[in-house]
Coordinates of C-alpha atoms in Angstrom, one line a residue:
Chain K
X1 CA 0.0 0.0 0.0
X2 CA 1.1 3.5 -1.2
X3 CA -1.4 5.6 1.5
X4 CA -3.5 2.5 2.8
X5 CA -6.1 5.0 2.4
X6 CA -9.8 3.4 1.7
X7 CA -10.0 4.4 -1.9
X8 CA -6.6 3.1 -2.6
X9 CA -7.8 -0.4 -0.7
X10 CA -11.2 -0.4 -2.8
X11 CA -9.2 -0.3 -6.0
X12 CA -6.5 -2.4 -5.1
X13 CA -9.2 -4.9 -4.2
X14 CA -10.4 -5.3 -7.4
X15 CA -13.6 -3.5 -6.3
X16 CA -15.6 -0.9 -8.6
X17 CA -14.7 2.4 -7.0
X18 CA -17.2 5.2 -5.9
X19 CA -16.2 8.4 -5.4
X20 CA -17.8 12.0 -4.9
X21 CA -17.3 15.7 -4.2
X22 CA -18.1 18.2 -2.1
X23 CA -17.6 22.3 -2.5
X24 CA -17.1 23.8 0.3
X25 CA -19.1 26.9 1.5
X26 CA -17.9 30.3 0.5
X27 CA -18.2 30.8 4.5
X28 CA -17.1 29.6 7.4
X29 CA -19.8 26.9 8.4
X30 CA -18.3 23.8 9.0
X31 CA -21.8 22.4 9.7
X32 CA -22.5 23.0 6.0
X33 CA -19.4 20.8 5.7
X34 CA -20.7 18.0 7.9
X35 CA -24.6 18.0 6.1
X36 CA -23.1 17.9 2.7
X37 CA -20.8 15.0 3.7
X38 CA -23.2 13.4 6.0
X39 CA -25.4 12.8 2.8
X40 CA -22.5 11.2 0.5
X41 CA -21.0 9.4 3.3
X42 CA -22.6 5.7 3.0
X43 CA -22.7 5.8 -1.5
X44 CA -18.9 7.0 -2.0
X45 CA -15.3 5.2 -1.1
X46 CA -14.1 8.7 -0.4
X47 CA -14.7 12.1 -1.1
X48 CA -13.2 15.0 -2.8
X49 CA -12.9 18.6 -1.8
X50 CA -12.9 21.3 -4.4
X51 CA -9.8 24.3 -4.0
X52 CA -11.6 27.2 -4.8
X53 CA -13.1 25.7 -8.2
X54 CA -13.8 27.5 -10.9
X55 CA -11.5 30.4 -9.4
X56 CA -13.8 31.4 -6.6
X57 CA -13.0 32.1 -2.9
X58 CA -14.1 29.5 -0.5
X59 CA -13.0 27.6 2.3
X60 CA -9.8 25.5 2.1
X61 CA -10.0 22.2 0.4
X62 CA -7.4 21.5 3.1
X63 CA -9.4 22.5 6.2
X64 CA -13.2 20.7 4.8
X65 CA -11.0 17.7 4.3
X66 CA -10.1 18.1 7.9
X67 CA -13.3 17.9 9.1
X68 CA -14.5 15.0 7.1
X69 CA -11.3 12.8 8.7
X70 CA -13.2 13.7 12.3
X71 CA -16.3 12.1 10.7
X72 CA -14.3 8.8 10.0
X73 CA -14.1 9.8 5.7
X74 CA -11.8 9.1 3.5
X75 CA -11.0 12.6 2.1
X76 CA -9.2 13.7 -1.5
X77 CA -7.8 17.2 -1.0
X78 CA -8.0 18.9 -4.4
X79 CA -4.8 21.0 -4.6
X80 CA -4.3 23.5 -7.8
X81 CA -1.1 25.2 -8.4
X82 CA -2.8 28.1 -9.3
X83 CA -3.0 29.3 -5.9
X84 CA 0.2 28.2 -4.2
X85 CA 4.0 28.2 -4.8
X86 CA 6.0 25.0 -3.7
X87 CA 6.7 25.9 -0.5
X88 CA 3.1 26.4 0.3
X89 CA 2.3 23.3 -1.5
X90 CA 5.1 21.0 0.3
X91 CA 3.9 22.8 3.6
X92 CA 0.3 22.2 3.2
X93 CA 0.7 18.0 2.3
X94 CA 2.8 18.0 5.5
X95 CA -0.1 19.1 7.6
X96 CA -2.9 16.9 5.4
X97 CA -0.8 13.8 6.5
X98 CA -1.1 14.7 9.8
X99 CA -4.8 15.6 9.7
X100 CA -5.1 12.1 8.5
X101 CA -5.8 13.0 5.2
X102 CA -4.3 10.3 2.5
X103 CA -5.8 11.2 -0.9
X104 CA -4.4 14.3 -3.0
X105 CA -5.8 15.4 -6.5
X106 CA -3.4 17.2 -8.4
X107 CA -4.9 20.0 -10.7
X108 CA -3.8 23.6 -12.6
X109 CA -6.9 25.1 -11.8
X110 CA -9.0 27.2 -13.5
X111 CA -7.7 30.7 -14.8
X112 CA -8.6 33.2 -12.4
X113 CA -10.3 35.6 -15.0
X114 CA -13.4 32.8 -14.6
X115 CA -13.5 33.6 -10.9
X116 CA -14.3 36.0 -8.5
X117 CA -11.0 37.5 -8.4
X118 CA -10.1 38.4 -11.9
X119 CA -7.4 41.1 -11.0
X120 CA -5.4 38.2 -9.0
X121 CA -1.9 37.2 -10.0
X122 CA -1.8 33.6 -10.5
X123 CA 1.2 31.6 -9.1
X124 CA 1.5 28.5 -11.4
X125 CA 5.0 28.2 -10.3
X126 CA 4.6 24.0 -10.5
X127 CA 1.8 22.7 -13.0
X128 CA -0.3 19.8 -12.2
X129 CA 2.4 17.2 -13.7
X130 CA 5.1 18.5 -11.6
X131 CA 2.9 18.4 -8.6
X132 CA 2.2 15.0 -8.7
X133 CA 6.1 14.3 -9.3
X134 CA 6.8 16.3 -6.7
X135 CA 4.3 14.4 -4.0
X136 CA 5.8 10.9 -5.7
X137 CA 9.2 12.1 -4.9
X138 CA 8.1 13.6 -0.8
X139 CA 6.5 9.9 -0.2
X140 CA 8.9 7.3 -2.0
X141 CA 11.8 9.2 -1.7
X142 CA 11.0 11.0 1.4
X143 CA 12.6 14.6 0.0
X144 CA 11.3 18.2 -0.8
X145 CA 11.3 18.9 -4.2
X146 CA 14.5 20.5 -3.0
X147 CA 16.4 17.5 -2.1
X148 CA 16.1 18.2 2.0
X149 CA 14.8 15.5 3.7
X150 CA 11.8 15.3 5.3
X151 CA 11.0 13.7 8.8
X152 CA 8.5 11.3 8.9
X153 CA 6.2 9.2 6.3
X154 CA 4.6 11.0 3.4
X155 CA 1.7 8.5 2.8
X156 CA -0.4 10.3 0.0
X157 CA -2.3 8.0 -2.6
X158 CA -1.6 10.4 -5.6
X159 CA -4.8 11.6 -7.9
X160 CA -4.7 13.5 -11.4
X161 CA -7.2 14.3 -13.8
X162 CA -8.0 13.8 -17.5
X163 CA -10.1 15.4 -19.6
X164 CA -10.6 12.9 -22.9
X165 CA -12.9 15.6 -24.1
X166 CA -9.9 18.6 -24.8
X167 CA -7.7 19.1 -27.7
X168 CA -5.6 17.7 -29.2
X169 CA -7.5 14.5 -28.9
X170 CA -4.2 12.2 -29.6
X171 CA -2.4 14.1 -26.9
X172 CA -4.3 13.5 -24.3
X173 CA -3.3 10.0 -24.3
X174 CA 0.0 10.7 -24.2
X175 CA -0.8 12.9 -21.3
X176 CA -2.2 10.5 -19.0
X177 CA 0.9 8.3 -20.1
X178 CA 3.4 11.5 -18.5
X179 CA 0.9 12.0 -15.6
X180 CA 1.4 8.1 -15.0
X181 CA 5.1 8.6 -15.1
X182 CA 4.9 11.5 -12.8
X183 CA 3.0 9.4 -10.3
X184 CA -0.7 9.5 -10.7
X185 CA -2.0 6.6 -9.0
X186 CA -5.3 7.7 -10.4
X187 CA -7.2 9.3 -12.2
X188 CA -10.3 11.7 -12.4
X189 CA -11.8 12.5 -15.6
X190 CA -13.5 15.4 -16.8
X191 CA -17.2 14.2 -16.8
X192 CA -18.5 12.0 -19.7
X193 CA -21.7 13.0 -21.4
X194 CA -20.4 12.0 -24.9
X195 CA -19.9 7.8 -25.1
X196 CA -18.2 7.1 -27.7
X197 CA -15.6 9.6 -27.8
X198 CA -14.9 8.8 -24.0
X199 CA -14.8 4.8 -25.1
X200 CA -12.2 5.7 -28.2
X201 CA -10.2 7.3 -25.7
X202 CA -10.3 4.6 -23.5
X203 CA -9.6 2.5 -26.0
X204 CA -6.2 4.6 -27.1
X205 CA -5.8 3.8 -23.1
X206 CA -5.9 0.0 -23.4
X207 CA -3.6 -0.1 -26.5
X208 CA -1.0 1.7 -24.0
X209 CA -1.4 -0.3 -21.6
X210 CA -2.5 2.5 -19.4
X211 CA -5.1 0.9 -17.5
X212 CA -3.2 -1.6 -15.4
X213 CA -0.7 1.5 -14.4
X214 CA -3.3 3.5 -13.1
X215 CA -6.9 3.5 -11.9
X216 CA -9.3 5.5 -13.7
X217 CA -12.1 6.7 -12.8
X218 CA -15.2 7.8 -15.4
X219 CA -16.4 11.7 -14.1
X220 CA -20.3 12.2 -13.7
X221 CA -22.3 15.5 -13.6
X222 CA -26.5 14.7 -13.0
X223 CA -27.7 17.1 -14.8
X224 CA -30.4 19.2 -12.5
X225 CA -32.5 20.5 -15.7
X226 CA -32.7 21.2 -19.4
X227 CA -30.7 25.2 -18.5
X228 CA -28.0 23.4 -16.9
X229 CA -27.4 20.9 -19.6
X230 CA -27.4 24.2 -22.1
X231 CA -25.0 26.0 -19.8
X232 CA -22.6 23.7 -19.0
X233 CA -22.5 22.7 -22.9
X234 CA -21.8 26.7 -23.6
X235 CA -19.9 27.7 -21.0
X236 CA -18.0 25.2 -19.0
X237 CA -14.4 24.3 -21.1
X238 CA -13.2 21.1 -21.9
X239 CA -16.9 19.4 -21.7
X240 CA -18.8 18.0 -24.7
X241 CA -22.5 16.9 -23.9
X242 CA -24.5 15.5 -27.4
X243 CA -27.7 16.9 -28.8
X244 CA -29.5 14.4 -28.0
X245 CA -29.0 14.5 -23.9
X246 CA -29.6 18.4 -24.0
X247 CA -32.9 17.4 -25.9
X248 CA -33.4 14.4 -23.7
X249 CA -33.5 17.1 -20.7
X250 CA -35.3 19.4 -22.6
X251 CA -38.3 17.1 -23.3
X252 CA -38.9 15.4 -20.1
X253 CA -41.5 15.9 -17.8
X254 CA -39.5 15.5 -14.8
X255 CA -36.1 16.8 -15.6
X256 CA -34.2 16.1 -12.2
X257 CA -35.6 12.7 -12.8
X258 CA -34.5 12.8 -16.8
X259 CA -31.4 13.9 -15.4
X260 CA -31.0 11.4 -12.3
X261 CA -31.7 8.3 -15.2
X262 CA -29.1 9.5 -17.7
X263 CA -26.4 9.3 -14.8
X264 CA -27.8 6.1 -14.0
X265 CA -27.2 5.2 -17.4
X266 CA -23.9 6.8 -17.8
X267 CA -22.8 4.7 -14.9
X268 CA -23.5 1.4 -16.5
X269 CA -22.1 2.5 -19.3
X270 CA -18.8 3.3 -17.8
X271 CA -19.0 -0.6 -16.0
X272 CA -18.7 -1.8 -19.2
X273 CA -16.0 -0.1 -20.6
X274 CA -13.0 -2.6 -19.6
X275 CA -10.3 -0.6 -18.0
X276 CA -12.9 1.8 -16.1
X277 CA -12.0 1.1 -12.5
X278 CA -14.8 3.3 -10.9
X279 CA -16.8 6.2 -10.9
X280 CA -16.4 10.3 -9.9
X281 CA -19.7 11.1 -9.1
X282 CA -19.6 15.6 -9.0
X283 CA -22.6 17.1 -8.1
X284 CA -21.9 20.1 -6.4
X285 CA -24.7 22.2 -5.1
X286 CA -27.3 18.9 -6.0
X287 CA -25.4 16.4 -3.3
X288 CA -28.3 15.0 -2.1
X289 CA -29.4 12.8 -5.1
X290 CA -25.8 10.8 -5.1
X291 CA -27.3 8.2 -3.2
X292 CA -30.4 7.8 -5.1
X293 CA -27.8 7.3 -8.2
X294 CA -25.4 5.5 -6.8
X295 CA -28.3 2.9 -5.2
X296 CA -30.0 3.0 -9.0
X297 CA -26.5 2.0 -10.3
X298 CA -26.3 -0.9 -8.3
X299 CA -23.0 -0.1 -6.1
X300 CA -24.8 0.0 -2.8
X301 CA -23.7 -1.0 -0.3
X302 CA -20.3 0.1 -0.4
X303 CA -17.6 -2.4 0.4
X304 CA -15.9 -2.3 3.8
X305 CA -12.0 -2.9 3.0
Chain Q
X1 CA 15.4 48.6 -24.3
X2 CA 15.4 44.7 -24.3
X3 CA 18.4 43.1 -23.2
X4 CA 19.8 39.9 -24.1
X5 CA 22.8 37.6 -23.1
X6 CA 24.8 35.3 -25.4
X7 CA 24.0 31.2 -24.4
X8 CA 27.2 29.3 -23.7
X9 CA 29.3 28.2 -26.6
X10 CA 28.6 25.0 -24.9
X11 CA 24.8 25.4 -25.0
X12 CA 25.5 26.3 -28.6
X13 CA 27.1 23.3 -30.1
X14 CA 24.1 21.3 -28.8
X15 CA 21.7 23.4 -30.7
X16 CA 23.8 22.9 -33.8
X17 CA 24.6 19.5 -33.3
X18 CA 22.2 17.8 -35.2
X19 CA 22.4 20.4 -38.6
X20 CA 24.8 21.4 -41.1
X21 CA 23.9 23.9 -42.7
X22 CA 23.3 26.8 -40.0
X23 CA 22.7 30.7 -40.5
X24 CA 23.7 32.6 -37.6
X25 CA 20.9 35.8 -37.9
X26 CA 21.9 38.8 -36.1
X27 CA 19.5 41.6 -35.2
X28 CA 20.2 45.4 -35.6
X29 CA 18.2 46.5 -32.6
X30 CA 18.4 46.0 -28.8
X31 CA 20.5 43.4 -28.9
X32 CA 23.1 45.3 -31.1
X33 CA 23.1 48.1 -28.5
X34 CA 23.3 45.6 -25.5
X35 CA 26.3 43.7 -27.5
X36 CA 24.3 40.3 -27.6
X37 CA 23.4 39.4 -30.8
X38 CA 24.6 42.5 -33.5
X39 CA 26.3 42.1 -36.5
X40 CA 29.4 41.4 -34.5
X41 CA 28.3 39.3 -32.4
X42 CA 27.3 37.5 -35.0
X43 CA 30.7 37.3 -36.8
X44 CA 32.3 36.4 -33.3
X45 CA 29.9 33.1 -32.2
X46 CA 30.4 32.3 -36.7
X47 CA 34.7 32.1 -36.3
X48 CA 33.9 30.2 -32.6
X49 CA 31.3 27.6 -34.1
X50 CA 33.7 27.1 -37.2
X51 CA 37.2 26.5 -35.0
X52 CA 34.9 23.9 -32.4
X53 CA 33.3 22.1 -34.8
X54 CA 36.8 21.7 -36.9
X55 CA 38.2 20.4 -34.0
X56 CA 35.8 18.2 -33.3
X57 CA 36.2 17.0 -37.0
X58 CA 32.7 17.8 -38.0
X59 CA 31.9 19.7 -41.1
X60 CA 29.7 22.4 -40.6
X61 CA 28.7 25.6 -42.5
X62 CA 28.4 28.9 -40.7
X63 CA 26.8 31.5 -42.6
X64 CA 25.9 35.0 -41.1
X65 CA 23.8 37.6 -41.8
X66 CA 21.8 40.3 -39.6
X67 CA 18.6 42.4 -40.2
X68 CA 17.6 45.5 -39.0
X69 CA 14.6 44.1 -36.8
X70 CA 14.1 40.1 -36.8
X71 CA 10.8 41.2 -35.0
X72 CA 9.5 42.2 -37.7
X73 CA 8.3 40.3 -41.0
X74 CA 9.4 42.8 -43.6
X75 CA 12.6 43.2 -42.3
X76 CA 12.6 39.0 -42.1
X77 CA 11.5 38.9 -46.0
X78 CA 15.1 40.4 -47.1
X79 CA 16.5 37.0 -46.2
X80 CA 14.0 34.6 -46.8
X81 CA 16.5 33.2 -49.5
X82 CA 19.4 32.8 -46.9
X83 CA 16.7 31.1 -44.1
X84 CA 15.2 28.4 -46.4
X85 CA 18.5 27.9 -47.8
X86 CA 19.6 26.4 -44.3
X87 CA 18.7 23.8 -42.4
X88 CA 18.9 25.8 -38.6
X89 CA 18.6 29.1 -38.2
X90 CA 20.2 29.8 -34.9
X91 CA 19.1 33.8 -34.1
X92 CA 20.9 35.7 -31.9
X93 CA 17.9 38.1 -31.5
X94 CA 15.3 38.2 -28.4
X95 CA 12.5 35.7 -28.2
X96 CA 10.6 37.7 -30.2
X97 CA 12.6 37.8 -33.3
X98 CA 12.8 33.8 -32.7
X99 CA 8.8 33.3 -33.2
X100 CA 8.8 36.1 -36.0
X101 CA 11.0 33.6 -37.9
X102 CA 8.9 30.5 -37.1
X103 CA 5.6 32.3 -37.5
X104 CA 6.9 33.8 -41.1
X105 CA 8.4 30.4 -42.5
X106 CA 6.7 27.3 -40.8
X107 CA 9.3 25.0 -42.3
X108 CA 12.6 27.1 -40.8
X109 CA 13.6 25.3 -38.0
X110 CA 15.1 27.9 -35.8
X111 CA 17.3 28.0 -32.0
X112 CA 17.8 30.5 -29.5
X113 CA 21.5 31.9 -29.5
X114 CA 20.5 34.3 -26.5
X115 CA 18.8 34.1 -23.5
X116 CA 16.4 37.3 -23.5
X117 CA 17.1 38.8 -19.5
X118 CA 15.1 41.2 -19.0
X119 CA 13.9 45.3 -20.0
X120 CA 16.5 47.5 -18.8
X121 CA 19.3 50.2 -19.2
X122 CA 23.0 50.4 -19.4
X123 CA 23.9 51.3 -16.1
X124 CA 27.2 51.6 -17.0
X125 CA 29.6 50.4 -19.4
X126 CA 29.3 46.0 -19.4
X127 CA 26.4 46.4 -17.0
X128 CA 23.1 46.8 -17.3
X129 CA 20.2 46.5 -14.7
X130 CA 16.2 45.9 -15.2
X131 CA 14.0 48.7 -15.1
X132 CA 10.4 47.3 -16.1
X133 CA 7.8 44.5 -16.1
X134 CA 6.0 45.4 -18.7
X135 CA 3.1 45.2 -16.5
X136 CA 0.9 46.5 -18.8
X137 CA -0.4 49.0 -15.9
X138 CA 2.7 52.0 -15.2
X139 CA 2.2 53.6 -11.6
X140 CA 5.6 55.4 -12.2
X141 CA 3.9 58.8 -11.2
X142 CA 3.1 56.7 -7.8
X143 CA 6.6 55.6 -7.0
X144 CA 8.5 58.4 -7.6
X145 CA 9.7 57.1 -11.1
X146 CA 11.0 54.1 -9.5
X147 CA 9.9 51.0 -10.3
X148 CA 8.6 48.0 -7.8
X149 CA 7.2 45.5 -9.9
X150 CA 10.6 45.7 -12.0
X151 CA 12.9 46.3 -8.6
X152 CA 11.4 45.4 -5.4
X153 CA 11.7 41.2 -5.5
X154 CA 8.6 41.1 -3.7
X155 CA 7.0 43.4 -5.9
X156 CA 5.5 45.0 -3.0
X157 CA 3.8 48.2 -3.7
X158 CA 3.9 49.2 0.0
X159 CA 7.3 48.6 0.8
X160 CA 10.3 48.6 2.1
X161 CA 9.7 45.3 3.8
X162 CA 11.8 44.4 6.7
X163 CA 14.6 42.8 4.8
X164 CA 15.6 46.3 3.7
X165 CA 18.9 47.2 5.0
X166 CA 21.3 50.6 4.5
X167 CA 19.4 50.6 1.6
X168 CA 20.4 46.9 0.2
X169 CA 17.5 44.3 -0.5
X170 CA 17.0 41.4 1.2
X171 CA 17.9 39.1 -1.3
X172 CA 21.5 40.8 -2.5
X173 CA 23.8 43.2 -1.1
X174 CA 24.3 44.1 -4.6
X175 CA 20.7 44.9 -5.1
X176 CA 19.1 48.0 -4.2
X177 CA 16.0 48.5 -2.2
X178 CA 13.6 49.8 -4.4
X179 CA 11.5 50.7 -1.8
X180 CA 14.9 53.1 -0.3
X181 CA 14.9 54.5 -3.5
X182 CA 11.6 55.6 -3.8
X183 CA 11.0 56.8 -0.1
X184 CA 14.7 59.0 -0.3
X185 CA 13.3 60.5 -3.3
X186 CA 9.7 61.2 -2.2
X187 CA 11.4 62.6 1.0
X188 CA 13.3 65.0 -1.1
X189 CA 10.8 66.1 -2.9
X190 CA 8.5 66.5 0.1
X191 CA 6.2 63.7 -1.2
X192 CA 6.9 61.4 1.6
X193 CA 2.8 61.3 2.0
X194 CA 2.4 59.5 -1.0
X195 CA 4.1 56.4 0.7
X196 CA 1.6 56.9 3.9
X197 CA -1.7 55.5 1.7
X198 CA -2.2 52.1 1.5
X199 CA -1.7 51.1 -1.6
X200 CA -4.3 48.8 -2.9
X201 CA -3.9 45.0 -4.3
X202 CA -3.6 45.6 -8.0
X203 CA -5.4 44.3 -11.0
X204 CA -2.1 41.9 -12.1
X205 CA -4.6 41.1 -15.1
X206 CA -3.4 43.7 -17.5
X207 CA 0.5 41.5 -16.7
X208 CA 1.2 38.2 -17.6
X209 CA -1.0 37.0 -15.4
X210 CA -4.1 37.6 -17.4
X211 CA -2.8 35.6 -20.3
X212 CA -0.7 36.7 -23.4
X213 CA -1.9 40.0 -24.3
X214 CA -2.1 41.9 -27.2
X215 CA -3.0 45.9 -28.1
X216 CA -5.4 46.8 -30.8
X217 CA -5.5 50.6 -32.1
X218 CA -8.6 50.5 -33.9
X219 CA -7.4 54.1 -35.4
X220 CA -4.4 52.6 -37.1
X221 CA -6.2 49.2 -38.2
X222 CA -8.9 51.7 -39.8
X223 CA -6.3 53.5 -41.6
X224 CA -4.5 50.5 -43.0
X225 CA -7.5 48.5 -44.1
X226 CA -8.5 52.4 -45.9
X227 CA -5.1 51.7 -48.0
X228 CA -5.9 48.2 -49.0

């Protein structure tokens, strides 16, 4: 065991991994925390924390994850290097492996201009890819990224994403194949509305062998209703969601349900996709219907590793 | 004025390694007045390039030639003979003048001869010291026509921190305190209030950090488009 932390034992095991996410409240509430968590806690392996996604201020990734270790969950900081230099970085895994935290996910971030501090200098001093190296290197080799050495075991089951969905299409298999060298133990992708091209990237995946060096995990957005569909189709980058979905959503009569079914179906789809170790389940702001999906899918209960 | 700083000869015969046929391209502007990568320059790294490679018994050919700008594509155009004709182009101008090449002839394959330092001044003669960021935002008027963006190494706008000492930064007894600079000439001037306000957080999107930018002057885009 890299971290020994549940997630990693669920998909060492064999098992088909759950996961979710949580935001955090642009506040100070850590009861908001607890509810939101409290709701996930029995459908997901273990949960992730958004860092300020989307470029907007809210509390720590570090400090939610914190809290969800006192309720006995296996957390997954989200760390971007947006925000933080190396030393901040290097400081702040320190302290999650001695909040108990195990899981990290290694991200860029989103540019601030999409936030709400648009006038912010970023940092970006490490990207994503040099994050994860840089955790691989604190917990097999037990230095900084500096060469000092640290005291004491850096257990951190190391996360990246991929998004199959970005340009150029042909890179991004590559890019999994660096992230892998760097030290992604797995993998997040960006969420799949859009089948096919998801199972051609898989498949690019399986002729590298990719599969068996990491374990990746199929994102999934519930769509709420027919505007959000529309939205996240216009707006958010890097996501492709077909016609027919958007017009799916559009012509239902009960859209959260239109939209609970299709992530049912998205599930299965993912099961059968060989080399598709488990599930990201993100549905921030909407948390309470991951159980209703999760049960629909057919991965309740959870197993206890 | 940009300033530039010949790469090691070292560096140098890697970049040529794998070619034979290599143009050496100067540029007549900054890098001409900061001695980097002028017509001379170019003559200096040719006779260098042709004794190390002869010693290393490889056969090479050095040609040289400079242009006036290698920023610009009209000025690029005079040698497009001599830069097809080669098979590297190693260009001794700034960055710049390196993707004005590649942006101009797709199939020139092209190497950086200089490492582009920084905006700055001759300070005196053989040294010369940065002066801006390019931040896209000046607050010169501010600081007292001193610069901390460009000179702090904080980039603190309400400096001097606490690592300023007998007017040395922090970070090198050979570097001075912007933040000295500016409050000995406010308090000169009997400006020192200026450096009492706060100064707030500022919009860093206008800088790099707001992603590669770029200036459109509608007036002079009307004008040429008029011609055509």
């Amino acid at each position: 065991m890299k971290s020994g932390s549940n997630l990693e034992q669920v998909l060492t095991e064999g098992h088909f991994a759950v996961t979710s996410e949580i935001g955090p409240p642009k506040g100070t509430s850590a009861d908001f925390v607890r509810k939101t968590a409290e709701h996930l806690k029995n459908c997901c392996d273990a949960m992730n924390v958004t860092d300020n996604q989307t470029a907007i201020v809210r509390m720590s990734s570090l400090a939610a994850c914190a809290i969800l270790r006192q309720m006995g969950i296996d957390a997954v900081t989200q760390m971007v290097t947006r925000d933080r230099n190396r030393l901040a970085m290097q400081s702040d895994i320190l302290g999650a492996v001695a909040l108990g935290i195990r899981n990290l996910l290694c991200l860029s971030g989103d540019h601030q201009k999409f936030g709400n501090h648009p006038t912010a200098k970023n940092v970006y001093d490490v990207d994503s890819i040099q994050l994860a190296q840089m955790v691989k290197t604190m917990r097999d080799e037990g230095l900084f990224m500096s060469g000092d050495k640290i005291s004491g075991e850096v257990p951190i089951f190391i996360g990246c994403a991929a998004n199959p969905f970005a340009d150029p299409f042909e890179f991004r298999v590559l890019r999994l194949a660096k992230k892998i060298r760097a030290g992604a133990d797995f993998i997040q992708t960006q969420a799949v509305f859009d089948v096919p091209r998801f199972s051609a990237w898989m498949e690019m995946v399986r002729d590298e062998g990719l599969h068996e060096q990491t374990h990746i995990l199929a994102g999934i957005i519930p769509m709420k209703s027919a505007g959000m569909a529309r939205y996240m189709r216009k707006y958010v980058a890097g996501l492709m969601i077909p016609d027919d979905l958007v017009t799916r959503m559009e012509h239902a009569q009960d859209a959260k349900e239109e939209g609970i079914a299709i992530a049912v179906e998205l599930i299965e789809q993912m099961r059968d996709i060989p080399g598709v170790r488990g599930v990201h389940i993100m549905a921030v702001a909407w948390e309470e219907v991951v159980p209703e999906i999760v049960e629909r899918a057919r991965l309740l209960p959870r197993p206890i590793v | 004025m940009i300033i530039g700083e010949q790469k090691t000869l070292e560096e140098i015969k890697k970049l040529v390694a794998d070619h034979d046929r290599i143009l050496i391209l100067g540029c007549g502007t900054c890098v001409t007045v900061c001695f980097a990568g002028g017509e001379k320059e170019v003559g200096i790294l040719a006779s260098s390039l042709r004794m190390a490679t002869e010693i290393d018994n490889q056969e090479k050919v050095f040609d040289e030639a400079t242009v006036q700008r290698q920023c610009e594509w009209e000025f690029l155009d005079a040698v497009e003979e001599e830069i097809q004709s080669h098979d590297l182009v190693l260009s001794m101008a700034c960055g710049i003048g390196v993707q004005a090449i590649v942006e101009r002839f797709p199939e020139a394959r092209v190497a950086p001869a200089i490492n582009t330092t920084f905006l700055g001044l001759p300070e005196e003669h053989g040294l010369w010291t940065e002066r801006c960021a390019a931040c896209g935002e000046c607050i010169l008027h501010l600081t007292a026509g001193i610069c901390p963006i460009a000179r702090c190494a904080k980039s603190m706008l309400n400096g001097p921190c606490g690592g300023s000492q007998g007017g040395e930064c922090e970070i090198d007894p050979e570097v001075p305190c912007a933040w000295q600079l500016i409050y000995d000439r406010l308090k000169a001037q009997g400006r020192l209030d200026q450096m009492l306000e706060v100064m707030p957080a500022r919009d860093w999107s206008t800088g790099r950090d707001g992603g590669p930018r770029k200036l459109v002057r509608e007036d002079l885009r009307l004008q040429s488009q008029d011609h055509e």
